[in-house]
Short mmCIF file of C-alpha atoms in Angstrom, two decimals:
data_model
loop_
_atom_site.label_atom_id
_atom_site.label_comp_id
_atom_site.label_asym_id
_atom_site.label_seq_id
_atom_site.Cartn_x
_atom_site.Cartn_y
_atom_site.Cartn_z
CA UNK W 1 89.71 133.77 100.65
CA UNK W 2 93.10 135.19 100.27
CA UNK W 3 95.86 132.96 100.87
CA UNK W 4 98.11 133.66 103.95
CA UNK W 5 101.82 134.12 103.98
CA UNK W 6 104.01 134.61 106.67
CA UNK W 7 107.13 136.57 106.24
CA UNK W 8 109.99 135.88 108.85
CA UNK W 9 112.98 138.37 108.10
CA UNK W 10 115.15 140.52 110.52
CA UNK W 11 116.03 143.42 107.44
CA UNK W 12 113.03 145.93 107.58
CA UNK W 13 113.25 147.16 104.21
CA UNK W 14 113.11 143.72 102.69
CA UNK W 15 110.16 142.49 104.97
CA UNK W 16 108.41 145.68 104.10
CA UNK W 17 108.94 145.27 100.19
CA UNK W 18 107.90 141.84 100.16
CA UNK W 19 104.99 142.40 102.09
CA UNK W 20 103.86 145.27 100.00
CA UNK W 21 104.60 143.27 96.66
CA UNK W 22 102.41 140.35 98.13
CA UNK W 23 99.63 142.34 99.24
CA UNK W 24 99.42 144.07 95.97
CA UNK W 25 99.19 140.49 94.67
CA UNK W 26 96.33 140.13 96.89
CA UNK W 27 97.96 137.98 99.85
CA UNK W 28 97.19 138.28 103.30
CA UNK W 29 100.53 138.99 104.84
CA UNK W 30 102.04 138.60 108.39
CA UNK W 31 105.45 139.58 109.49
CA UNK W 32 108.07 138.87 112.17
CA UNK W 33 111.37 140.17 112.44
CA UNK W 34 112.66 137.26 114.16
CA UNK W 35 112.34 133.63 114.46
CA UNK W 36 110.51 133.34 117.86
CA UNK W 37 107.89 136.04 116.78
CA UNK W 38 107.51 134.07 113.55
CA UNK W 39 106.92 130.83 115.36
CA UNK W 40 104.22 132.28 117.34
CA UNK W 41 102.50 134.01 114.13
CA UNK W 42 102.83 130.62 112.53
CA UNK W 43 101.01 128.79 115.24
CA UNK W 44 98.34 131.59 115.71
CA UNK W 45 97.43 132.51 111.96
CA UNK W 46 98.25 129.21 110.29
CA UNK W 47 99.64 130.75 107.09
CA UNK W 48 99.38 128.93 103.91
CA UNK W 49 103.20 129.40 103.00
CA UNK W 50 106.15 130.50 105.20
CA UNK W 51 108.92 132.76 103.81
CA UNK W 52 112.05 132.94 105.98
CA UNK W 53 115.44 134.44 106.24
CA UNK W 54 118.40 132.05 106.88
CA UNK W 55 120.90 134.67 108.78
CA UNK W 56 119.22 136.11 111.70
CA UNK W 57 120.25 136.79 115.46
CA UNK W 58 119.45 134.50 118.32
CA UNK W 59 117.28 132.20 116.15
CA UNK W 60 118.34 131.26 112.27
CA UNK W 61 115.97 130.14 109.76
CA UNK W 62 117.15 126.57 110.28
CA UNK W 63 116.43 126.78 113.97
CA UNK W 64 112.90 128.00 112.97
CA UNK W 65 112.34 125.31 110.42
CA UNK W 66 113.26 122.62 112.78
CA UNK W 67 110.77 123.93 115.53
CA UNK W 68 107.88 124.42 113.32
CA UNK W 69 108.38 120.76 112.46
CA UNK W 70 107.30 119.83 115.96
CA UNK W 71 103.65 121.18 115.58
CA UNK W 72 101.27 118.94 113.60
CA UNK W 73 99.18 121.74 112.22
CA UNK W 74 102.39 122.97 110.28
CA UNK W 75 102.72 119.65 108.59
CA UNK W 76 102.32 120.49 105.06
CA UNK W 77 103.02 124.25 105.20
CA UNK W 78 105.25 125.31 102.31
CA UNK W 79 108.70 126.58 103.91
CA UNK W 80 110.74 128.83 101.64
CA UNK W 81 114.07 130.30 102.78
CA UNK W 82 115.51 133.60 101.46
CA UNK W 83 119.12 133.62 101.75
CA UNK W 84 122.16 135.55 101.18
CA UNK W 85 124.14 132.65 100.92
CA UNK W 86 124.48 131.39 97.40
CA UNK W 87 126.80 128.69 98.34
CA UNK W 88 125.38 125.35 97.25
CA UNK W 89 126.02 123.51 100.83
CA UNK W 90 124.00 126.00 102.18
CA UNK W 91 121.11 125.48 99.86
CA UNK W 92 121.55 121.63 100.26
CA UNK W 93 121.27 122.07 103.74
CA UNK W 94 118.25 123.98 103.91
CA UNK W 95 116.44 121.22 101.29
CA UNK W 96 117.60 118.82 103.55
CA UNK W 97 116.29 120.17 106.49
CA UNK W 98 112.73 119.99 104.81
CA UNK W 99 112.50 123.38 103.29
CA UNK W 100 110.56 123.23 99.98
CA UNK W 101 112.40 125.96 97.97
CA UNK W 102 114.93 128.59 98.41
CA UNK W 103 115.10 132.37 96.93
CA UNK W 104 118.79 133.74 96.74
CA UNK W 105 118.99 137.45 97.29
CA UNK W 106 118.56 139.55 95.52
CA UNK W 107 115.47 138.13 93.84
CA UNK W 108 112.81 140.51 92.15
CA UNK W 109 109.11 140.56 92.36
CA UNK W 110 108.68 137.91 89.46
CA UNK W 111 110.90 135.32 91.32
CA UNK W 112 109.26 136.16 94.57
CA UNK W 113 105.54 135.50 93.17
CA UNK W 114 106.41 132.58 90.97
CA UNK W 115 108.15 130.58 93.77
CA UNK W 116 105.07 131.43 96.17
CA UNK W 117 102.62 130.32 93.41
CA UNK W 118 104.47 127.37 92.53
CA UNK W 119 104.30 126.03 96.28
CA UNK W 120 100.59 126.94 96.97
CA UNK W 121 99.57 124.82 93.65
CA UNK T 1 244.36 93.68 117.26
CA UNK T 2 242.23 93.02 114.46
CA UNK T 3 239.16 93.29 116.82
CA UNK T 4 240.20 96.49 118.23
CA UNK T 5 240.92 98.00 114.54
CA UNK T 6 237.12 96.74 113.90
CA UNK T 7 235.70 98.17 116.98
CA UNK T 8 237.56 101.54 116.41
CA UNK T 9 236.27 101.68 112.55
CA UNK T 10 232.50 101.11 113.83
CA UNK T 11 233.12 103.66 116.48
CA UNK T 12 234.53 106.43 114.34
CA UNK T 13 231.91 105.89 111.33
CA UNK T 14 228.78 105.16 113.64
CA UNK T 15 225.86 107.79 112.68
CA UNK T 16 224.96 108.01 116.32
CA UNK T 17 227.39 109.75 118.64
CA UNK T 18 229.18 107.81 120.84
CA UNK T 19 231.77 109.21 124.01
CA UNK T 20 233.05 107.50 127.19
CA UNK T 21 233.74 109.07 130.35
CA UNK T 22 235.51 107.68 133.63
CA UNK T 23 234.18 107.17 137.21
CA UNK T 24 234.32 111.03 137.70
CA UNK T 25 232.47 112.14 134.48
CA UNK T 26 235.53 113.29 132.59
CA UNK T 27 235.46 112.65 128.93
CA UNK T 28 237.94 109.99 127.71
CA UNK T 29 236.96 109.70 124.22
CA UNK T 30 234.16 110.90 121.56
CA UNK T 31 233.47 109.76 118.14
CA UNK T 32 233.06 112.41 115.16
CA UNK T 33 229.18 112.03 115.07
CA UNK T 34 229.21 113.10 118.64
CA UNK T 35 231.54 115.96 117.78
CA UNK T 36 229.39 116.90 115.03
CA UNK T 37 226.15 116.57 117.26
CA UNK T 38 227.54 119.05 120.11
CA UNK T 39 229.79 121.17 117.27
CA UNK T 40 232.86 120.58 119.27
CA UNK T 41 236.43 119.42 118.24
CA UNK T 42 237.46 116.16 120.21
CA UNK T 43 240.34 118.18 121.83
CA UNK T 44 237.74 120.73 123.12
CA UNK T 45 235.98 118.19 125.02
CA UNK T 46 238.35 115.18 125.95
CA UNK T 47 239.57 115.57 129.63
CA UNK T 48 236.51 117.91 130.43
CA UNK T 49 233.38 116.78 132.69
CA UNK T 50 230.83 115.58 130.64
CA UNK T 51 228.20 118.18 132.20
CA UNK T 52 229.80 120.80 129.73
CA UNK T 53 227.42 118.97 127.11
CA UNK T 54 224.33 119.29 129.11
CA UNK T 55 222.18 122.29 130.03
CA UNK T 56 220.70 122.96 133.49
CA UNK T 57 219.55 121.08 135.71
CA UNK T 58 221.26 118.05 134.43
CA UNK T 59 224.63 120.12 134.12
CA UNK T 60 224.70 120.65 138.14
CA UNK T 61 223.65 117.31 139.02
CA UNK T 62 225.38 114.97 136.73
CA UNK T 63 228.39 114.28 139.46
CA UNK T 64 225.65 113.55 141.86
CA UNK T 65 223.91 111.04 139.46
CA UNK T 66 227.18 109.13 138.78
CA UNK T 67 227.87 108.94 142.40
CA UNK T 68 224.33 107.87 143.39
CA UNK T 69 224.95 104.77 140.72
CA UNK T 70 228.20 103.98 142.08
CA UNK T 71 226.76 104.00 145.58
CA UNK T 72 223.37 102.46 145.15
CA UNK T 73 223.84 100.34 141.70
CA UNK T 74 220.37 101.69 141.05
CA UNK T 75 220.03 102.36 137.57
CA UNK T 76 218.28 105.28 136.23
CA UNK T 77 219.63 105.41 132.78
CA UNK T 78 222.19 102.86 132.50
CA UNK T 79 220.77 99.90 130.54
CA UNK T 80 217.36 101.76 130.32
CA UNK T 81 217.87 104.91 128.12
CA UNK T 82 216.04 108.20 128.15
CA UNK T 83 215.26 111.25 126.48
CA UNK T 84 217.57 114.23 127.36
CA UNK T 85 218.41 117.56 126.24
CA UNK T 86 222.07 118.32 124.86
CA UNK T 87 223.97 121.70 124.94
CA UNK T 88 225.92 122.43 121.57
CA UNK T 89 228.92 124.83 121.81
CA UNK T 90 227.24 127.54 120.47
CA UNK T 91 224.46 127.51 123.45
CA UNK T 92 221.75 125.98 121.50
CA UNK T 93 220.26 122.78 122.88
CA UNK T 94 219.02 119.86 121.06
CA UNK T 95 216.97 116.60 122.06
CA UNK T 96 218.56 113.16 121.76
CA UNK T 97 217.95 109.75 122.94
CA UNK T 98 220.71 108.52 125.38
CA UNK T 99 221.75 104.98 125.92
CA UNK T 100 224.29 104.61 128.74
CA UNK T 101 226.21 101.37 129.52
CA UNK T 102 229.02 100.57 132.24
CA UNK T 103 231.99 98.73 131.14
CA UNK T 104 234.13 97.19 133.84
CA UNK T 105 237.82 97.06 133.19
CA UNK T 106 240.10 95.50 136.05
CA UNK T 107 240.79 98.27 138.61
CA UNK T 108 238.29 100.77 137.02
CA UNK T 109 234.95 101.43 135.27
CA UNK T 110 233.83 103.56 132.27
CA UNK T 111 230.68 104.55 131.00
CA UNK T 112 229.77 104.58 127.19
CA UNK T 113 227.00 107.25 126.08
CA UNK T 114 225.27 106.56 122.69
CA UNK T 115 223.62 109.92 121.51
CA UNK T 116 220.67 109.38 118.92
CA UNK T 117 219.76 112.80 117.71
CA UNK T 118 215.96 113.21 117.84
CA UNK T 119 216.06 116.87 116.22
CA UNK T 120 214.35 115.93 113.36
CA UNK T 121 211.93 113.72 114.58
CA UNK T 122 211.12 116.40 117.54
CA UNK T 123 211.07 119.35 114.70
CA UNK T 124 208.70 116.76 112.94
CA UNK T 125 206.62 116.04 116.01
CA UNK T 126 206.44 119.85 116.68
CA UNK T 127 205.22 120.32 113.03
CA UNK T 128 202.71 117.88 113.45
CA UNK T 129 201.49 119.58 116.59
CA UNK T 130 201.64 122.63 114.91
CA UNK T 131 199.28 121.20 112.24
CA UNK T 132 197.17 119.48 114.67
CA UNK T 133 196.75 122.79 116.46
CA UNK T 134 196.10 124.62 113.13
CA UNK T 135 193.78 122.15 112.16
CA UNK T 136 191.94 122.61 115.46
CA UNK T 137 191.86 126.07 115.23
CA UNK T 138 190.75 125.86 111.72
CA UNK T 139 187.79 123.51 113.07
CA UNK T 140 186.84 126.01 115.76
CA UNK T 141 186.64 128.49 113.05
CA UNK T 142 184.51 126.61 110.85
CA UNK T 143 182.51 125.55 113.94
CA UNK T 144 181.78 128.95 114.68
CA UNK T 145 181.33 130.05 110.99
CA UNK T 146 178.81 126.86 110.74
CA UNK T 147 177.06 128.00 114.09
CA UNK T 148 176.70 131.46 112.57
CA UNK T 149 175.16 129.88 109.55
CA UNK T 150 172.77 127.84 111.47
CA UNK T 151 171.83 130.98 113.20
CA UNK T 152 171.11 133.19 110.09
CA UNK T 153 169.41 130.04 108.50
CA UNK T 154 167.21 129.69 111.69
CA UNK T 155 166.69 133.39 111.45
CA UNK T 156 165.69 133.44 107.83
CA UNK T 157 163.32 130.22 108.56
CA UNK T 158 161.80 132.09 111.35
CA UNK T 159 161.39 135.28 109.12
CA UNK T 160 159.83 132.90 106.21
CA UNK T 161 157.49 131.39 108.67
CA UNK T 162 156.48 134.63 109.67
CA UNK T 163 155.69 135.97 106.45
CA UNK T 164 154.01 132.61 105.66
CA UNK T 165 151.93 133.32 108.95
CA UNK T 166 151.14 136.92 107.59
CA UNK T 167 150.36 135.61 104.22
CA UNK T 168 147.91 133.14 105.45
CA UNK T 169 146.48 135.55 107.70
CA UNK T 170 145.96 138.08 104.58
CA UNK T 171 144.47 135.10 102.87
CA UNK T 172 142.04 134.33 105.26
CA UNK T 173 141.11 137.73 105.46
CA UNK T 174 140.62 138.34 101.81
CA UNK T 175 138.47 134.86 101.84
CA UNK T 176 136.56 136.36 104.76
CA UNK T 177 135.94 139.69 103.16
CA UNK T 178 134.88 138.26 99.72
CA UNK T 179 132.54 135.65 101.74
CA UNK T 180 131.15 138.47 103.87
CA UNK T 181 130.96 141.20 100.92
CA UNK T 182 129.04 138.43 98.86
CA UNK T 183 126.44 137.62 101.56
CA UNK T 184 126.29 141.30 103.33
CA UNK T 185 125.89 143.17 99.92
CA UNK T 186 122.99 140.73 98.79
CA UNK T 187 120.78 142.42 101.42
CA UNK T 188 120.70 145.94 100.43
CA UNK T 189 120.59 144.88 97.10
CA UNK T 190 117.47 142.85 97.69
CA UNK T 191 115.82 145.74 99.05
CA UNK T 192 116.87 147.85 95.99
CA UNK T 193 115.47 145.06 93.59
CA UNK T 194 112.39 144.93 95.45
CA UNK T 195 111.93 148.46 95.65
CA UNK T 196 112.55 148.91 91.91
CA UNK T 197 109.72 146.16 91.16
CA UNK T 198 107.49 148.13 93.49
CA UNK T 199 108.14 151.45 91.79
CA UNK T 200 107.57 149.37 88.39
CA UNK T 201 103.87 148.20 89.76
CA UNK T 202 102.98 151.80 91.15
CA UNK T 203 104.22 153.48 88.32
CA UNK T 204 101.90 151.42 85.82
CA UNK T 205 99.20 153.86 86.00
CA UNK T 206 101.29 156.70 84.80
CA UNK T 207 102.42 154.64 81.76
CA UNK T 208 105.88 156.59 81.80
CA UNK T 209 108.44 154.95 79.46
CA UNK T 210 111.10 157.39 81.64
CA UNK T 211 109.80 155.74 84.84
CA UNK T 212 110.09 152.06 83.14
CA UNK T 213 113.33 152.93 81.49
CA UNK T 214 115.09 153.91 85.09
CA UNK T 215 113.50 150.98 86.74
CA UNK T 216 115.12 148.65 84.16
CA UNK T 217 118.39 150.21 84.41
CA UNK T 218 118.22 149.53 88.60
CA UNK T 219 117.32 146.34 87.87
CA UNK T 220 120.22 145.58 85.39
CA UNK T 221 122.55 147.48 87.61
CA UNK T 222 121.57 145.06 90.45
CA UNK T 223 121.85 142.10 88.16
CA UNK T 224 125.37 142.88 87.08
CA UNK T 225 126.55 143.47 90.79
CA UNK T 226 124.88 140.23 91.67
CA UNK T 227 126.95 138.58 88.77
CA UNK T 228 130.08 140.31 90.07
CA UNK T 229 129.25 139.12 93.53
CA UNK T 230 128.87 135.49 92.22
CA UNK T 231 132.24 135.56 90.25
CA UNK T 232 134.17 136.98 93.33
CA UNK T 233 132.48 134.00 95.31
CA UNK T 234 133.07 131.56 92.73
CA UNK T 235 136.92 132.54 92.17
CA UNK T 236 137.47 132.55 95.94
CA UNK T 237 135.94 129.14 96.67
CA UNK T 238 138.03 127.86 93.36
CA UNK T 239 141.54 129.55 94.95
CA UNK T 240 140.44 127.77 98.24
CA UNK T 241 140.10 124.06 96.53
CA UNK T 242 136.46 124.38 97.94
CA UNK T 243 134.78 123.53 94.73
CA UNK T 244 134.33 119.69 94.19
CA UNK T 245 132.55 118.37 91.48
CA UNK T 246 129.43 115.88 91.94
CA UNK T 247 129.28 113.74 88.65
CA UNK T 248 125.63 112.90 88.24
CA UNK T 249 123.80 111.42 84.86
CA UNK T 250 121.39 113.59 83.36
CA UNK T 251 119.51 114.43 80.24
CA UNK T 252 121.50 117.00 78.47
CA UNK T 253 119.04 118.00 75.86
CA UNK T 254 116.76 118.73 78.52
CA UNK T 255 119.24 120.66 80.71
CA UNK T 256 120.28 122.64 77.58
CA UNK T 257 116.76 123.51 76.42
CA UNK T 258 116.03 124.68 80.06
CA UNK T 259 119.08 127.07 79.78
CA UNK T 260 118.28 128.11 76.33
CA UNK T 261 114.66 129.35 77.73
CA UNK T 262 116.06 131.13 80.57
CA UNK T 263 118.97 132.54 78.61
CA UNK T 264 116.17 133.85 75.89
CA UNK T 265 114.58 135.75 78.47
CA UNK T 266 118.02 137.92 79.33
CA UNK T 267 119.02 138.48 75.36
CA UNK T 268 118.90 141.60 73.44
CA UNK T 269 116.16 142.50 70.97
CA UNK T 270 115.93 140.07 68.62
CA UNK T 271 118.67 137.92 69.44
CA UNK T 272 117.56 134.34 68.92
CA UNK T 273 119.47 131.67 70.63
CA UNK T 274 119.07 128.30 68.58
CA UNK T 275 119.94 125.15 70.38
CA UNK T 276 120.72 122.06 68.48
CA UNK T 277 121.93 118.43 69.45
CA UNK T 278 123.49 115.90 67.59
CA UNK T 279 124.27 112.18 68.39
CA UNK T 280 122.19 109.31 69.39
CA UNK T 281 122.41 109.63 73.09
CA UNK T 282 121.47 112.56 75.12
CA UNK T 283 122.51 111.12 78.47
CA UNK T 284 126.05 112.38 80.22
CA UNK T 285 127.70 112.26 83.66
CA UNK T 286 128.84 115.77 84.68
CA UNK T 287 128.23 118.27 87.51
CA UNK T 288 125.23 120.11 86.90
CA UNK T 289 125.88 123.12 88.62
CA UNK T 290 129.57 123.63 87.08
CA UNK T 291 128.45 122.93 83.67
CA UNK T 292 125.20 125.24 84.01
CA UNK T 293 127.50 127.90 85.01
CA UNK T 294 130.23 127.26 82.28
CA UNK T 295 127.31 127.58 79.65
CA UNK T 296 125.57 130.62 81.36
CA UNK T 297 128.88 131.98 81.26
CA UNK T 298 129.66 131.56 77.83
CA UNK T 299 125.93 132.41 76.37
CA UNK T 300 125.91 135.51 78.66
CA UNK T 301 129.28 136.50 76.91
CA UNK T 302 127.61 135.83 73.43
CA UNK T 303 124.64 138.08 74.27
CA UNK T 304 126.93 140.66 75.45
CA UNK T 305 129.43 140.79 72.73
CA UNK T 306 127.14 140.36 69.55
CA UNK T 307 124.39 142.84 68.76
CA UNK T 308 120.50 142.85 68.34
CA UNK T 309 119.13 140.73 65.45
CA UNK T 310 121.67 138.37 65.76
CA UNK T 311 121.70 134.37 66.13
CA UNK T 312 123.50 132.84 69.00
CA UNK T 313 124.22 129.13 68.52
CA UNK T 314 124.14 126.50 71.01
CA UNK T 315 125.04 123.13 70.28
CA UNK T 316 125.68 119.81 72.07
CA UNK T 317 126.99 116.76 70.50
CA UNK T 318 127.61 113.31 72.08
CA UNK T 319 129.80 110.83 70.58
CA UNK T 320 132.04 108.04 71.24
CA UNK T 321 134.83 110.22 72.37
CA UNK T 322 132.61 112.09 74.73
CA UNK T 323 130.58 115.50 75.09
CA UNK T 324 131.23 118.72 73.01
CA UNK T 325 129.24 121.77 73.91
CA UNK T 326 129.62 124.60 71.44
CA UNK T 327 128.52 128.47 72.05
CA UNK T 328 128.89 130.71 68.86
CA UNK T 329 128.27 134.26 68.17
CA UNK T 330 128.55 136.71 65.50
CA UNK T 331 129.78 139.58 67.81
CA UNK T 332 132.88 141.86 67.96
CA UNK T 333 135.31 138.87 68.23
CA UNK T 334 138.88 138.80 70.16
CA UNK T 335 141.72 140.83 68.84
CA UNK T 336 144.49 138.38 68.15
CA UNK T 337 147.03 139.97 70.58
CA UNK T 338 144.43 139.41 73.59
CA UNK T 339 143.52 135.73 72.77
CA UNK T 340 146.42 134.16 74.78
CA UNK T 341 145.39 136.19 77.73
CA UNK T 342 141.98 135.32 77.14
CA UNK T 343 141.46 133.06 80.29
CA UNK T 344 143.68 135.05 82.87
CA UNK T 345 141.61 136.41 85.90
CA UNK T 346 140.61 139.90 85.26
CA UNK T 347 141.73 140.15 81.94
CA UNK T 348 139.27 141.90 79.49
CA UNK T 349 140.07 142.06 75.67
CA UNK T 350 140.83 145.62 74.41
CA UNK T 351 137.97 146.06 72.22
CA UNK T 352 135.16 145.32 74.99
CA UNK T 353 134.75 149.26 75.59
CA UNK T 354 132.54 150.03 78.09
CA UNK T 355 130.61 146.71 77.96
CA UNK T 356 130.80 145.87 81.77
CA UNK T 357 132.54 142.76 82.98
CA UNK T 358 135.06 141.51 85.52
CA UNK T 359 137.20 139.47 83.56
CA UNK T 360 136.43 136.42 85.58
CA UNK T 361 133.94 134.66 83.58
CA UNK T 362 136.37 132.66 81.33
CA UNK T 363 138.71 132.04 84.13
CA UNK T 364 136.12 130.22 86.21
CA UNK T 365 134.82 128.66 83.17
CA UNK T 366 138.07 127.02 82.51
CA UNK T 367 138.66 125.99 86.03
CA UNK T 368 134.98 124.41 86.17
CA UNK T 369 135.51 122.71 82.84
CA UNK T 370 138.92 121.31 84.30
CA UNK T 371 137.57 120.21 87.35
CA UNK T 372 135.00 118.20 85.34
CA UNK T 373 138.27 116.79 83.31
CA UNK T 374 137.34 118.83 80.49
CA UNK T 375 138.78 121.52 78.52
CA UNK T 376 137.89 124.89 76.80
CA UNK T 377 138.81 125.95 73.02
CA UNK T 378 138.09 129.13 71.00
CA UNK T 379 137.94 130.41 67.72
CA UNK T 380 137.52 134.10 67.13
CA UNK T 381 137.71 136.79 64.30
CA UNK T 382 137.24 140.20 64.99
CA UNK T 383 134.11 141.62 63.55
CA UNK T 384 133.00 138.34 62.92
CA UNK T 385 132.26 136.51 66.07
CA UNK T 386 133.71 134.00 68.55
CA UNK T 387 132.95 130.18 69.04
CA UNK T 388 133.58 128.32 72.35
CA UNK T 389 134.07 124.72 72.44
CA UNK T 390 133.68 122.53 75.94
CA UNK T 391 134.66 118.85 75.24
CA UNK T 392 134.57 116.61 77.94
CA UNK T 393 136.06 113.15 77.74
CA UNK T 394 133.52 109.75 77.71
CA UNK T 395 133.45 108.62 81.44
#
């Protein structure tokens, strides 16, 4: 069965491009354009891995991660931050909150697929 | 008789003026000193009323003074002395100290006046007063000019603080802009990068070298722009003093091999990065991120400024003195005239031509190295190549 990937990203172009690349690589893709919808999709579809932007209006990536931590069914689901922040402190904060990895924008298809493959091993 | 002669001699030669008057105020005798003081000859005053030697109001009232004393025996001057004003023959006046004593003879009384000139003393006092007044004026003048100076200083201070405030605002604005740009530019760049990846995938069936070439160009351009954004952000953080090294112990060989592998991916055709380590130990204590950034920068430069089919030597050494890292290429080299400016921000050597770059890389490398207490040195020969050495002292 195809692995399920949830993308939470407010930028339409990036969200669609990531989805397209992942679909071409035979992943089953769910996408949300905000944190709240992302959490709902996560709970209803139980993805194998979650990609989540950090800077989003209303609910940012850190909030999404913290919210998902409250559900036992989300335990062990790899969580990768997509970030425009290249600063070390921001990255460290993400990892301290329990993210498994981060991709710094701009990243290409190879970096994206490699990161997902590594975390799904 | 001798006594009388002595008295006359004393009176005649006294420095102070002495004169005597009778009960009615008529001058009976006057000594030379008194004549000189009032500019009269003795015969001009003897027999005349003493009030001729006084200016008003004493002139008119002297007779009354005399009669009052004779009536009441209540002395105002006699035996006390007083400062009064004298009237000279020419009408001019002068101050003097007057002492008066009454001398009783059988049947009549005379009065002797002792006149001590105070002109000089008064003049000196006047002068002193004038000096004091002048001084006061000067003090007032100086005070005013000091106050003006203080005001001017305050104004200047305010101006300076306004410009400082402005500069601070500008610096914050710059900081915010750099931060905003480096973050906000990344989102559209991501879309471009991912679209280029997708085009590449969709174009595979066409097997078109032209499509591949252009996709590659887009990806490279995104990569270059990302590097520029990273450099700007690094510089901004350095300028703001926000970069603090975190020293950790790590294996330099493993660390360098990873970098070599990664950089080999971006090297030109047949450009080989050769990594060598010397020394028995491989453990160092440095900031991994800063060091990685330094080495990335040096190897990227080596790749950029040397041609295909070349070797890039990447050497590390740990000895008693510390840790030495060398990146050596056979590239275009750095013109001698440019070498002294090499580490300045935004400086680029004149032979870089159309090879892209911001001129920030080496500036950041030296700053990162010095944050880790290290130094950067280089040797370069145009058309021969360049060798950069990072040295860190043993902890």
